Amino acid sequence: MIEIAPSMLAADMLHLEDDLLDLRKNQIKTLHFDVMDAHFVPNLSFGPALCKAVHGAFPEYFLDVHLMMDNPEKLLDSFIHAGASSITVHAEVLDDAKPILSRIRAAGVQCGISVKPGTDVTSICELLPMLDRVLIMTVEPGFGGQKFMESQLEKIVWLRKRGYTGKIAVDGGVNMENMERICSVGADVLVMGTAFFKADDRSAVVQKVKDMA
Ligand code: DX5
Ligand code: ZN
């Protein structure tokens, strides 16, 4: 089943409730929550307070939290208590990811690992049995609206060849033109910021994902 995960980073912050209601109108159940710390990535986005507010107003949404931050353990409990459904941390900021992944799972929250374009996907090999999802960055993390990096698709091929059966999400530059190619190699979650929230016709984006399923 192919899933669209709109990235809130691209939503209209001054009309956020309208944009989040639009997900409901389009029967979208997942919201991708891009947390940036202006340290691990050169941008600052939003934190647990907004996550809690969104969860309170839209409790039915699966909140797919993507921590693009150093020291993710510092905000882990805050996001768990804010209502995160899944928490993905970056392989690059952890010497040993197992403790934090276990903490996330122990809280009844799904866990994921993300790798930047320059990170070898084989580096997360021994974590695969613990993961509910792997998030493949197809842009350098930090900003929406960047160009999709086709080269990253080989990481998805490697994961599926390795027998990984969890979710594979793709984040960065995903759009109506490349989504079929992305799913053809084994991805099943499409993180879409610009291509969804800035689309002229959001329902057409949703329909295309449905038609691919
Ligand atoms: C990068 C962000 C973006 C965002 C998606 O750090 O994670 O990938 O969510 O942005 P678009 O879909 O606009 O490329
Ligand atoms: Zn993301």
XYZ file of N, CA and C and ligand atoms in Angstrom:
654
model
N 0.851 -1.194 0.000
C 0.000 0.000 0.000
C 0.887 1.245 0.000
N 0.691 2.113 -0.981
C 1.502 3.334 -1.060
C 0.830 4.424 -0.227
N 1.606 5.103 0.579
C 1.062 6.117 1.505
C 1.685 7.482 1.217
N 0.843 8.512 1.185
C 1.376 9.863 1.058
C 1.518 10.468 2.453
N 2.668 11.087 2.702
C 2.915 11.732 4.002
C 3.261 13.190 3.748
N 2.243 14.055 3.684
C 2.542 15.465 3.441
C 3.464 16.037 4.513
N 4.473 16.793 4.082
C 5.409 17.387 5.036
C 4.912 18.767 5.455
N 4.685 18.912 6.739
C 4.138 20.171 7.281
C 5.073 21.353 7.056
N 6.308 21.036 6.740
C 7.294 22.095 6.484
C 6.816 23.008 5.351
N 6.064 22.431 4.421
C 5.624 23.197 3.230
C 4.216 23.762 3.399
N 3.604 23.515 4.558
C 2.234 24.026 4.767
C 2.274 25.534 4.987
N 1.095 26.139 4.833
C 0.964 27.591 5.039
C 0.860 27.833 6.550
N 1.921 28.321 7.159
C 1.972 28.460 8.626
C 0.931 29.457 9.131
N 0.519 30.383 8.268
C -0.485 31.365 8.717
C -1.903 30.841 8.537
N -2.028 29.723 7.842
C -3.351 29.078 7.669
C -3.201 27.578 7.876
N -2.469 27.232 8.940
C -2.110 25.831 9.145
C -3.341 24.950 9.347
N -4.318 25.465 10.100
C -5.506 24.631 10.362
C -6.221 24.295 9.056
N -6.307 25.289 8.143
C -6.949 25.025 6.842
C -6.213 23.912 6.093
N -4.875 24.027 6.107
C -4.087 23.014 5.380
C -4.254 21.635 6.012
N -4.323 21.605 7.343
C -4.460 20.295 8.004
C -5.866 19.727 7.809
N -6.855 20.613 7.723
C -8.219 20.143 7.419
C -8.273 19.560 6.009
N -7.438 20.100 5.130
C -7.433 19.623 3.744
C -6.968 18.170 3.662
N -6.114 17.783 4.595
C -5.682 16.372 4.621
C -6.902 15.497 4.892
N -7.722 15.943 5.847
C -8.910 15.162 6.223
C -9.829 15.050 5.006
N -10.011 16.195 4.299
C -10.876 16.195 3.108
C -10.362 15.210 2.054
N -9.037 15.047 2.021
C -8.433 14.153 1.019
C -8.183 12.749 1.562
N -8.784 12.442 2.738
C -8.616 11.133 3.386
C -7.132 10.744 3.573
N -6.316 11.769 3.831
C -4.903 11.483 4.140
C -4.793 11.285 5.647
N -4.102 10.222 6.048
C -4.070 9.871 7.466
C -2.713 10.163 8.132
N -1.709 10.534 7.314
C -0.364 10.721 7.871
C 0.118 12.146 7.647
N 0.763 12.707 8.654
C 1.379 14.032 8.524
C 2.857 13.901 8.893
N 3.722 14.320 7.982
C 5.166 14.251 8.213
C 5.601 15.548 8.881
N 6.281 15.430 10.002
C 6.579 16.568 10.871
C 8.096 16.774 10.893
N 8.594 17.688 10.068
C 10.043 17.879 9.906
C 10.619 18.797 10.974
N 11.285 18.202 11.943
C 11.883 18.968 13.044
C 13.342 19.272 12.706
N 13.687 20.556 12.719
C 15.049 20.971 12.366
C 15.628 21.841 13.475
N 16.929 21.628 13.779
C 17.510 22.271 14.977
C 18.514 23.375 14.659
N 18.684 23.723 13.368
C 19.672 24.750 12.959
C 21.080 24.364 13.409
N 21.302 23.062 13.574
C 22.655 22.600 13.960
C 23.045 21.377 13.119
N 22.204 20.348 13.223
C 22.413 19.186 12.338
C 22.091 19.576 10.889
N 21.103 20.442 10.742
C 20.734 20.988 9.425
C 20.709 22.510 9.541
N 20.937 23.227 8.437
C 21.049 24.698 8.506
C 19.691 25.399 8.475
N 18.741 24.902 9.236
C 17.412 25.507 9.265
C 16.776 25.170 10.614
N 15.776 25.985 10.990
C 15.074 25.768 12.253
C 13.578 25.666 11.939
N 12.914 24.649 12.390
C 11.489 24.545 12.008
C 10.603 24.653 13.247
N 10.076 23.520 13.735
C 9.135 23.591 14.854
C 9.402 22.428 15.798
N 8.719 22.488 16.985
C 9.051 21.501 18.006
C 7.848 20.808 18.615
N 8.013 20.272 19.833
C 6.985 19.450 20.482
C 5.679 20.198 20.748
N 5.763 21.497 21.011
C 4.533 22.250 21.328
C 3.576 22.249 20.138
N 4.121 22.440 18.941
C 3.254 22.438 17.752
C 2.764 21.021 17.477
N 3.630 20.053 17.739
C 3.230 18.656 17.549
C 2.050 18.344 18.459
N 2.135 18.808 19.692
C 1.056 18.551 20.680
C -0.236 19.232 20.251
N -0.108 20.458 19.742
C -1.304 21.196 19.303
C -1.957 20.495 18.108
N -1.129 20.053 17.160
C -1.664 19.364 15.978
C -2.326 18.051 16.394
N -1.661 17.319 17.281
C -2.245 16.040 17.749
C -3.571 16.276 18.478
N -3.620 17.344 19.237
C -4.854 17.643 19.986
C -6.011 17.975 19.056
N -5.691 18.691 17.988
C -6.753 19.112 17.053
C -7.092 18.030 16.030
N -6.091 17.199 15.706
C -6.287 16.157 14.673
C -5.781 14.824 15.191
N -6.419 14.291 16.245
C -5.905 13.074 16.894
C -5.875 11.857 15.986
N -6.632 11.932 14.895
C -6.677 10.762 13.998
C -5.474 10.685 13.081
N -4.677 11.784 13.005
C -3.521 11.761 12.087
C -2.370 10.973 12.688
N -1.756 10.160 11.853
C -0.529 9.467 12.222
C 0.599 10.494 12.097
N 1.187 10.892 13.244
C 2.218 11.935 13.235
C 3.607 11.304 13.071
N 4.108 11.465 11.868
C 5.385 10.855 11.459
C 6.495 11.873 11.700
N 7.081 11.845 12.896
C 8.057 12.868 13.306
C 9.463 12.506 12.808
N 10.060 13.458 12.121
C 11.404 13.276 11.533
C 12.345 14.236 12.238
N 13.195 13.694 13.123
C 14.079 14.553 13.931
C 15.397 14.792 13.189
N 15.462 15.923 12.507
C 16.710 16.328 11.866
C 17.456 17.193 12.881
N 17.997 16.512 13.868
C 18.638 17.239 14.980
C 19.740 16.407 15.617
N 20.716 17.141 16.186
C 21.698 16.474 17.028
C 21.043 16.193 18.376
N 21.574 15.235 19.102
C 21.070 14.876 20.435
C 19.558 14.689 20.477
N 19.009 13.863 19.615
C 17.544 13.660 19.570
C 16.988 13.147 20.887
N 17.844 12.485 21.704
C 17.354 11.969 22.983
C 16.847 13.093 23.886
N 17.320 14.333 23.621
C 16.911 15.467 24.480
C 15.424 15.797 24.331
N 14.883 15.532 23.148
C 13.459 15.881 22.906
C 12.580 14.652 22.736
N 13.170 13.481 22.953
C 12.410 12.252 22.699
C 11.140 12.187 23.539
N 11.270 12.342 24.847
C 10.084 12.257 25.716
C 9.059 13.328 25.366
N 9.549 14.524 25.006
C 8.623 15.612 24.656
C 7.773 15.248 23.448
N 8.412 14.621 22.448
C 7.634 14.258 21.257
C 6.744 13.048 21.526
N 7.211 12.155 22.375
C 6.361 11.006 22.724
C 5.103 11.509 23.428
N 5.297 12.419 24.387
C 4.142 12.960 25.137
C 3.289 13.901 24.280
N 3.902 14.436 23.210
C 3.143 15.347 22.328
C 2.226 14.579 21.386
N 2.419 13.251 21.330
C 1.515 12.438 20.506
C 2.123 11.897 19.234
N 3.449 11.892 19.143
C 4.087 11.322 17.941
C 3.656 9.868 17.758
N 3.350 9.490 16.513
C 3.000 8.090 16.212
C 4.248 7.316 15.803
N 5.192 8.033 15.201
C 6.456 7.443 14.773
C 7.535 8.502 14.975
N 8.713 8.062 15.385
C 9.841 8.999 15.534
C 11.035 8.433 14.777
N 11.528 9.223 13.844
C 12.683 8.818 13.026
C 13.868 9.688 13.394
N 14.988 9.038 13.695
C 16.209 9.783 14.042
C 17.251 9.525 12.956
N 18.255 10.379 12.909
C 19.273 10.238 11.860
C 20.446 9.357 12.308
N 20.845 8.469 11.423
C 21.965 7.565 11.723
C 23.238 8.363 11.994
N 23.344 9.536 11.362
C 24.591 10.306 11.424
C 24.872 10.913 12.805
N 23.839 11.011 13.645
C 24.050 11.698 14.941
C 24.237 10.710 16.096
N 24.229 9.404 15.773
C 24.261 8.411 16.858
C 25.399 7.405 16.648
N 26.206 7.186 17.657
C 27.220 6.114 17.565
C 26.511 4.764 17.641
N 25.574 4.695 18.610
C 24.798 3.454 18.743
C 23.311 3.832 18.815
N 22.571 3.515 17.778
C 21.160 3.941 17.701
C 20.244 3.027 18.504
N 20.748 1.834 18.875
C 19.866 0.861 19.512
C 19.166 1.381 20.773
N 19.867 2.039 21.697
C 19.169 2.507 22.908
C 18.002 3.443 22.605
N 18.201 4.385 21.727
C 17.117 5.352 21.463
C 15.977 4.679 20.709
N 16.296 3.756 19.829
C 15.241 3.037 19.109
C 14.422 2.194 20.091
N 15.119 1.583 21.051
C 14.405 0.781 22.058
C 13.510 1.653 22.918
N 14.003 2.854 23.264
C 13.195 3.786 24.078
C 11.922 4.203 23.330
N 12.083 4.456 22.044
C 10.918 4.875 21.245
C 9.888 3.746 21.213
N 10.379 2.549 20.926
C 9.498 1.365 20.843
C 8.836 1.097 22.189
N 9.613 1.237 23.271
C 9.082 0.940 24.628
C 7.931 1.880 24.976
N 7.924 3.036 24.327
C 6.843 4.011 24.583
C 5.627 3.728 23.706
N 5.699 2.660 22.932
C 4.573 2.308 22.049
C 4.525 3.142 20.784
N 5.661 3.755 20.464
C 5.762 4.599 19.264
C 6.610 3.861 18.221
N 6.235 3.981 16.951
C 7.030 3.335 15.920
C 8.377 4.054 15.789
N 9.400 3.312 15.369
C 10.729 3.930 15.277
C 11.295 3.810 13.866
N 12.126 4.784 13.517
C 12.755 4.789 12.196
C 14.144 5.393 12.238
N 14.894 5.048 11.202
C 16.221 5.641 11.019
C 16.227 6.317 9.650
N 16.852 7.479 9.575
C 16.991 8.180 8.295
C 18.474 8.297 7.946
N 18.752 8.237 6.649
C 20.127 8.443 6.175
C 20.149 9.577 5.148
N 21.149 10.455 5.295
C 21.341 11.550 4.349
C 21.913 10.988 3.047
N 21.857 11.768 1.976
C 22.398 11.271 0.697
C 23.840 10.767 0.789
N 24.658 11.398 1.605
C 26.070 10.993 1.666
C 26.343 9.833 2.594
N 25.318 9.290 3.214
C 25.511 8.183 4.172
C 25.227 6.846 3.505
N 26.152 5.911 3.687
C 26.005 4.576 3.103
C 24.902 3.812 3.838
N 23.951 3.318 3.081
C 22.801 2.638 3.721
C 23.237 1.343 4.420
N 24.393 0.786 4.015
C 24.841 -0.461 4.681
C 25.205 -0.191 6.143
N 25.382 1.092 6.479
C 25.775 1.431 7.870
C 24.647 1.143 8.865
N 23.412 1.001 8.368
C 22.281 0.736 9.289
C 21.846 -0.720 9.235
N 22.677 -1.539 8.596
C 22.293 -2.937 8.350
C 21.856 -3.662 9.628
N 22.635 -3.532 10.697
C 22.317 -4.337 11.891
C 21.105 -3.782 12.650
N 20.650 -2.579 12.261
C 19.475 -1.990 12.940
C 18.167 -2.457 12.302
N 18.256 -2.970 11.090
C 17.039 -3.247 10.309
C 15.986 -4.057 11.071
N 16.380 -5.088 11.827
C 15.341 -5.870 12.533
C 14.558 -5.058 13.567
N 15.143 -3.900 13.987
C 14.478 -3.095 15.039
C 13.556 -2.035 14.443
N 13.639 -1.844 13.119
C 13.033 -0.636 12.534
C 11.634 -0.864 11.968
N 10.755 0.082 12.283
C 9.453 0.079 11.614
C 9.551 0.761 10.254
N 10.543 1.675 10.127
C 10.702 2.355 8.845
C 12.147 2.828 8.668
N 12.519 2.936 7.398
C 13.773 3.594 7.011
C 13.373 4.792 6.157
N 13.937 5.944 6.477
C 13.629 7.168 5.719
C 14.841 7.536 4.871
N 14.687 7.419 3.571
C 15.782 7.727 2.638
C 15.664 9.195 2.239
N 16.654 9.994 2.591
C 16.665 11.410 2.178
C 17.105 11.475 0.729
N 16.266 12.150 -0.071
C 16.602 12.295 -1.493
C 16.938 13.742 -1.826
N 17.222 14.495 -0.763
C 17.811 15.846 -0.859
C 18.714 15.984 0.362
N 19.582 17.000 0.322
C 20.332 17.307 1.538
C 19.321 17.886 2.541
N 19.170 17.320 3.713
C 18.128 17.807 4.627
C 18.325 19.253 5.049
N 17.196 19.953 5.216
C 17.246 21.334 5.701
C 16.204 22.223 5.060
N 15.854 21.919 3.811
C 14.919 22.810 3.130
C 14.010 22.024 2.181
N 12.777 22.483 2.072
C 11.880 21.892 1.090
C 12.159 22.501 -0.275
N 11.494 21.955 -1.286
C 11.573 22.535 -2.623
C 12.864 22.253 -3.378
N 13.630 21.273 -2.918
C 14.888 20.955 -3.620
C 14.663 19.904 -4.699
N 15.685 19.657 -5.511
C 15.581 18.701 -6.623
C 15.830 17.277 -6.134
N 15.019 16.372 -6.586
C 15.103 14.957 -6.213
C 16.434 14.354 -6.665
N 17.082 13.587 -5.799
C 18.364 12.955 -6.135
C 18.127 11.485 -6.507
N 18.061 11.236 -7.804
C 17.755 9.902 -8.346
C 18.722 8.830 -7.819
N 19.952 9.244 -7.571
C 20.995 8.278 -7.154
C 20.616 7.538 -5.864
N 19.745 8.166 -5.082
C 19.407 7.584 -3.771
C 18.503 6.362 -3.880
N 17.932 6.159 -5.057
C 17.023 5.021 -5.229
C 17.752 3.682 -5.032
N 19.064 3.694 -5.283
C 19.787 2.412 -5.140
C 19.791 1.934 -3.683
N 19.588 2.869 -2.764
C 19.533 2.461 -1.346
C 18.249 1.646 -1.083
N 17.194 2.036 -1.782
C 15.926 1.310 -1.609
C 16.070 -0.097 -2.188
N 16.701 -0.177 -3.360
C 16.940 -1.481 -3.999
C 17.745 -2.375 -3.051
N 18.779 -1.783 -2.458
C 19.642 -2.557 -1.532
C 18.835 -3.072 -0.348
N 18.000 -2.217 0.225
C 17.212 -2.603 1.408
C 16.268 -3.758 1.080
N 15.594 -3.654 -0.074
C 14.639 -4.714 -0.418
C 15.374 -6.007 -0.758
N 16.531 -5.872 -1.443
C 17.330 -7.059 -1.787
C 17.834 -7.744 -0.509
N 18.058 -6.942 0.516
C 18.569 -7.427 1.801
C 17.459 -8.145 2.564
N 16.206 -8.001 2.033
C 15.063 -8.659 2.673
C 14.374 -7.807 3.715
N 14.671 -6.487 3.716
C 13.984 -5.587 4.661
C 12.524 -5.460 4.250
N 11.630 -5.749 5.193
C 10.191 -5.746 4.854
C 9.434 -4.613 5.538
N 10.154 -3.782 6.319
C 9.470 -2.643 6.945
C 9.177 -1.555 5.926
N 8.663 -0.436 6.405
C 8.334 0.670 5.504
C 9.617 1.358 5.037
N 9.595 1.787 3.790
C 10.664 2.643 3.262
C 10.021 3.948 2.802
N 10.401 5.013 3.481
C 9.877 6.349 3.149
C 10.949 7.120 2.386
N 10.491 7.998 1.503
C 11.412 8.814 0.695
C 11.047 10.277 0.921
N 12.054 11.088 1.174
C 11.824 12.452 1.642
C 12.729 13.441 0.910
N 12.057 14.238 0.034
C 12.830 15.302 -0.620
C 12.672 15.273 -2.125
N 11.938 16.265 -2.637
C 11.802 16.383 -4.084
C 10.874 15.375 -4.719
N 10.046 14.717 -3.884
C 9.090 13.732 -4.426
C 7.933 14.484 -5.074
N 7.549 14.028 -6.308
C 6.456 14.735 -6.987
C 5.677 13.788 -7.890
N 4.731 14.340 -8.643
C 3.857 13.518 -9.492
C 4.672 12.826 -10.586
N 5.792 13.435 -10.975
C 6.578 12.887 -12.087
C 7.450 11.707 -11.636
N 7.961 11.744 -10.411
C 8.915 10.677 -10.012
C 8.325 9.651 -9.049
N 7.099 9.853 -8.592
C 6.581 8.969 -7.548
C 6.436 7.516 -8.020
N 6.061 7.308 -9.273
C 5.927 5.913 -9.750
C 7.273 5.198 -9.762
N 8.288 5.899 -10.239
C 9.658 5.331 -10.288
C 10.123 4.991 -8.871
N 9.849 5.877 -7.946
C 10.270 5.670 -6.543
C 9.612 4.416 -5.969
N 8.315 4.275 -6.241
C 7.595 3.115 -5.686
C 7.957 1.830 -6.420
N 8.366 1.963 -7.676
C 8.696 0.754 -8.463
C 9.916 0.024 -7.897
N 10.753 0.732 -7.156
C 11.946 0.065 -6.593
C 11.726 -0.365 -5.141
N 10.496 -0.098 -4.620
C 10.192 -0.668 -3.301
C 9.857 0.301 -2.192
N 9.791 1.603 -2.492
C 9.382 2.562 -1.447
C 7.871 2.478 -1.261
N 7.383 2.762 -0.049
C 5.928 2.733 0.154
C 5.379 3.940 0.914
N 6.262 4.866 1.327
C 5.777 6.116 1.928
C 6.414 7.280 1.183
N 5.559 8.158 0.669
C 6.039 9.309 -0.108
C 5.880 10.586 0.722
N 7.001 11.095 1.238
C 6.953 12.375 1.948
C 6.914 13.472 0.889
N 5.859 14.279 0.944
C 5.712 15.330 -0.086
C 5.378 16.655 0.573
N 6.305 17.606 0.423
C 6.044 18.937 0.969
C 5.498 19.822 -0.137
N 6.405 20.350 -0.936
C 6.038 21.270 -2.023
C 5.022 20.658 -2.981
N 5.285 19.422 -3.412
C 4.438 18.811 -4.456
C 3.029 18.547 -3.968
N 2.807 18.582 -2.647
C 1.436 18.439 -2.159
C 0.870 19.803 -1.757
N 1.511 20.438 -0.773
C 0.917 21.671 -0.225
C 0.925 22.835 -1.219
N 1.843 22.817 -2.187
C 1.870 23.910 -3.182
C 1.224 23.484 -4.511
N 0.597 22.321 -4.487
C -0.032 21.816 -5.725
C -1.258 22.654 -6.084
N -1.524 22.821 -7.392
C -2.756 23.519 -7.821
C -3.973 22.668 -7.456
N -3.777 21.348 -7.574
C -4.900 20.441 -7.291
C -4.402 19.296 -6.402
N -4.555 19.449 -5.099
C -4.042 18.454 -4.149
C -4.756 17.112 -4.333
N -6.015 17.160 -4.695
C -6.749 15.887 -4.828
C -6.199 15.069 -6.005
N -5.645 15.760 -6.994
C -5.048 15.029 -8.138
C -3.787 14.289 -7.681
N -3.047 14.895 -6.765
C -1.838 14.236 -6.225
C -2.254 12.976 -5.456
N -3.297 13.139 -4.645
C -3.800 12.010 -3.840
C -4.318 10.902 -4.748
N -5.041 11.308 -5.787
C -5.608 10.307 -6.712
C -4.505 9.519 -7.408
N -3.429 10.219 -7.782
C -2.324 9.536 -8.474
C -1.701 8.476 -7.556
N -1.556 8.845 -6.263
C -0.995 7.867 -5.308
C -1.943 6.681 -5.169
N -3.251 6.978 -5.083
C -4.252 5.898 -4.965
C -4.192 4.992 -6.197
N -4.092 5.611 -7.381
C -4.083 4.825 -8.622
C -2.855 3.904 -8.703
N -1.774 4.333 -8.033
C -0.547 3.533 -8.085
C -0.644 2.316 -7.173
N -1.491 2.429 -6.153
C -1.526 1.385 -5.109
C -1.962 0.043 -5.689
C 14.330 18.369 3.939
C 12.886 18.181 4.250
C 12.139 18.138 2.944
C 10.656 18.154 3.080
C 10.023 17.733 1.795
O 15.037 18.471 5.085
O 12.688 17.005 5.006
O 12.547 16.958 2.290
O 10.187 17.413 4.068
O 10.214 18.803 0.977
P 9.805 18.811 -0.554
O 8.743 17.756 -0.759
O 9.280 20.199 -0.761
O 11.061 18.515 -1.266
Zn 11.367 14.761 6.623
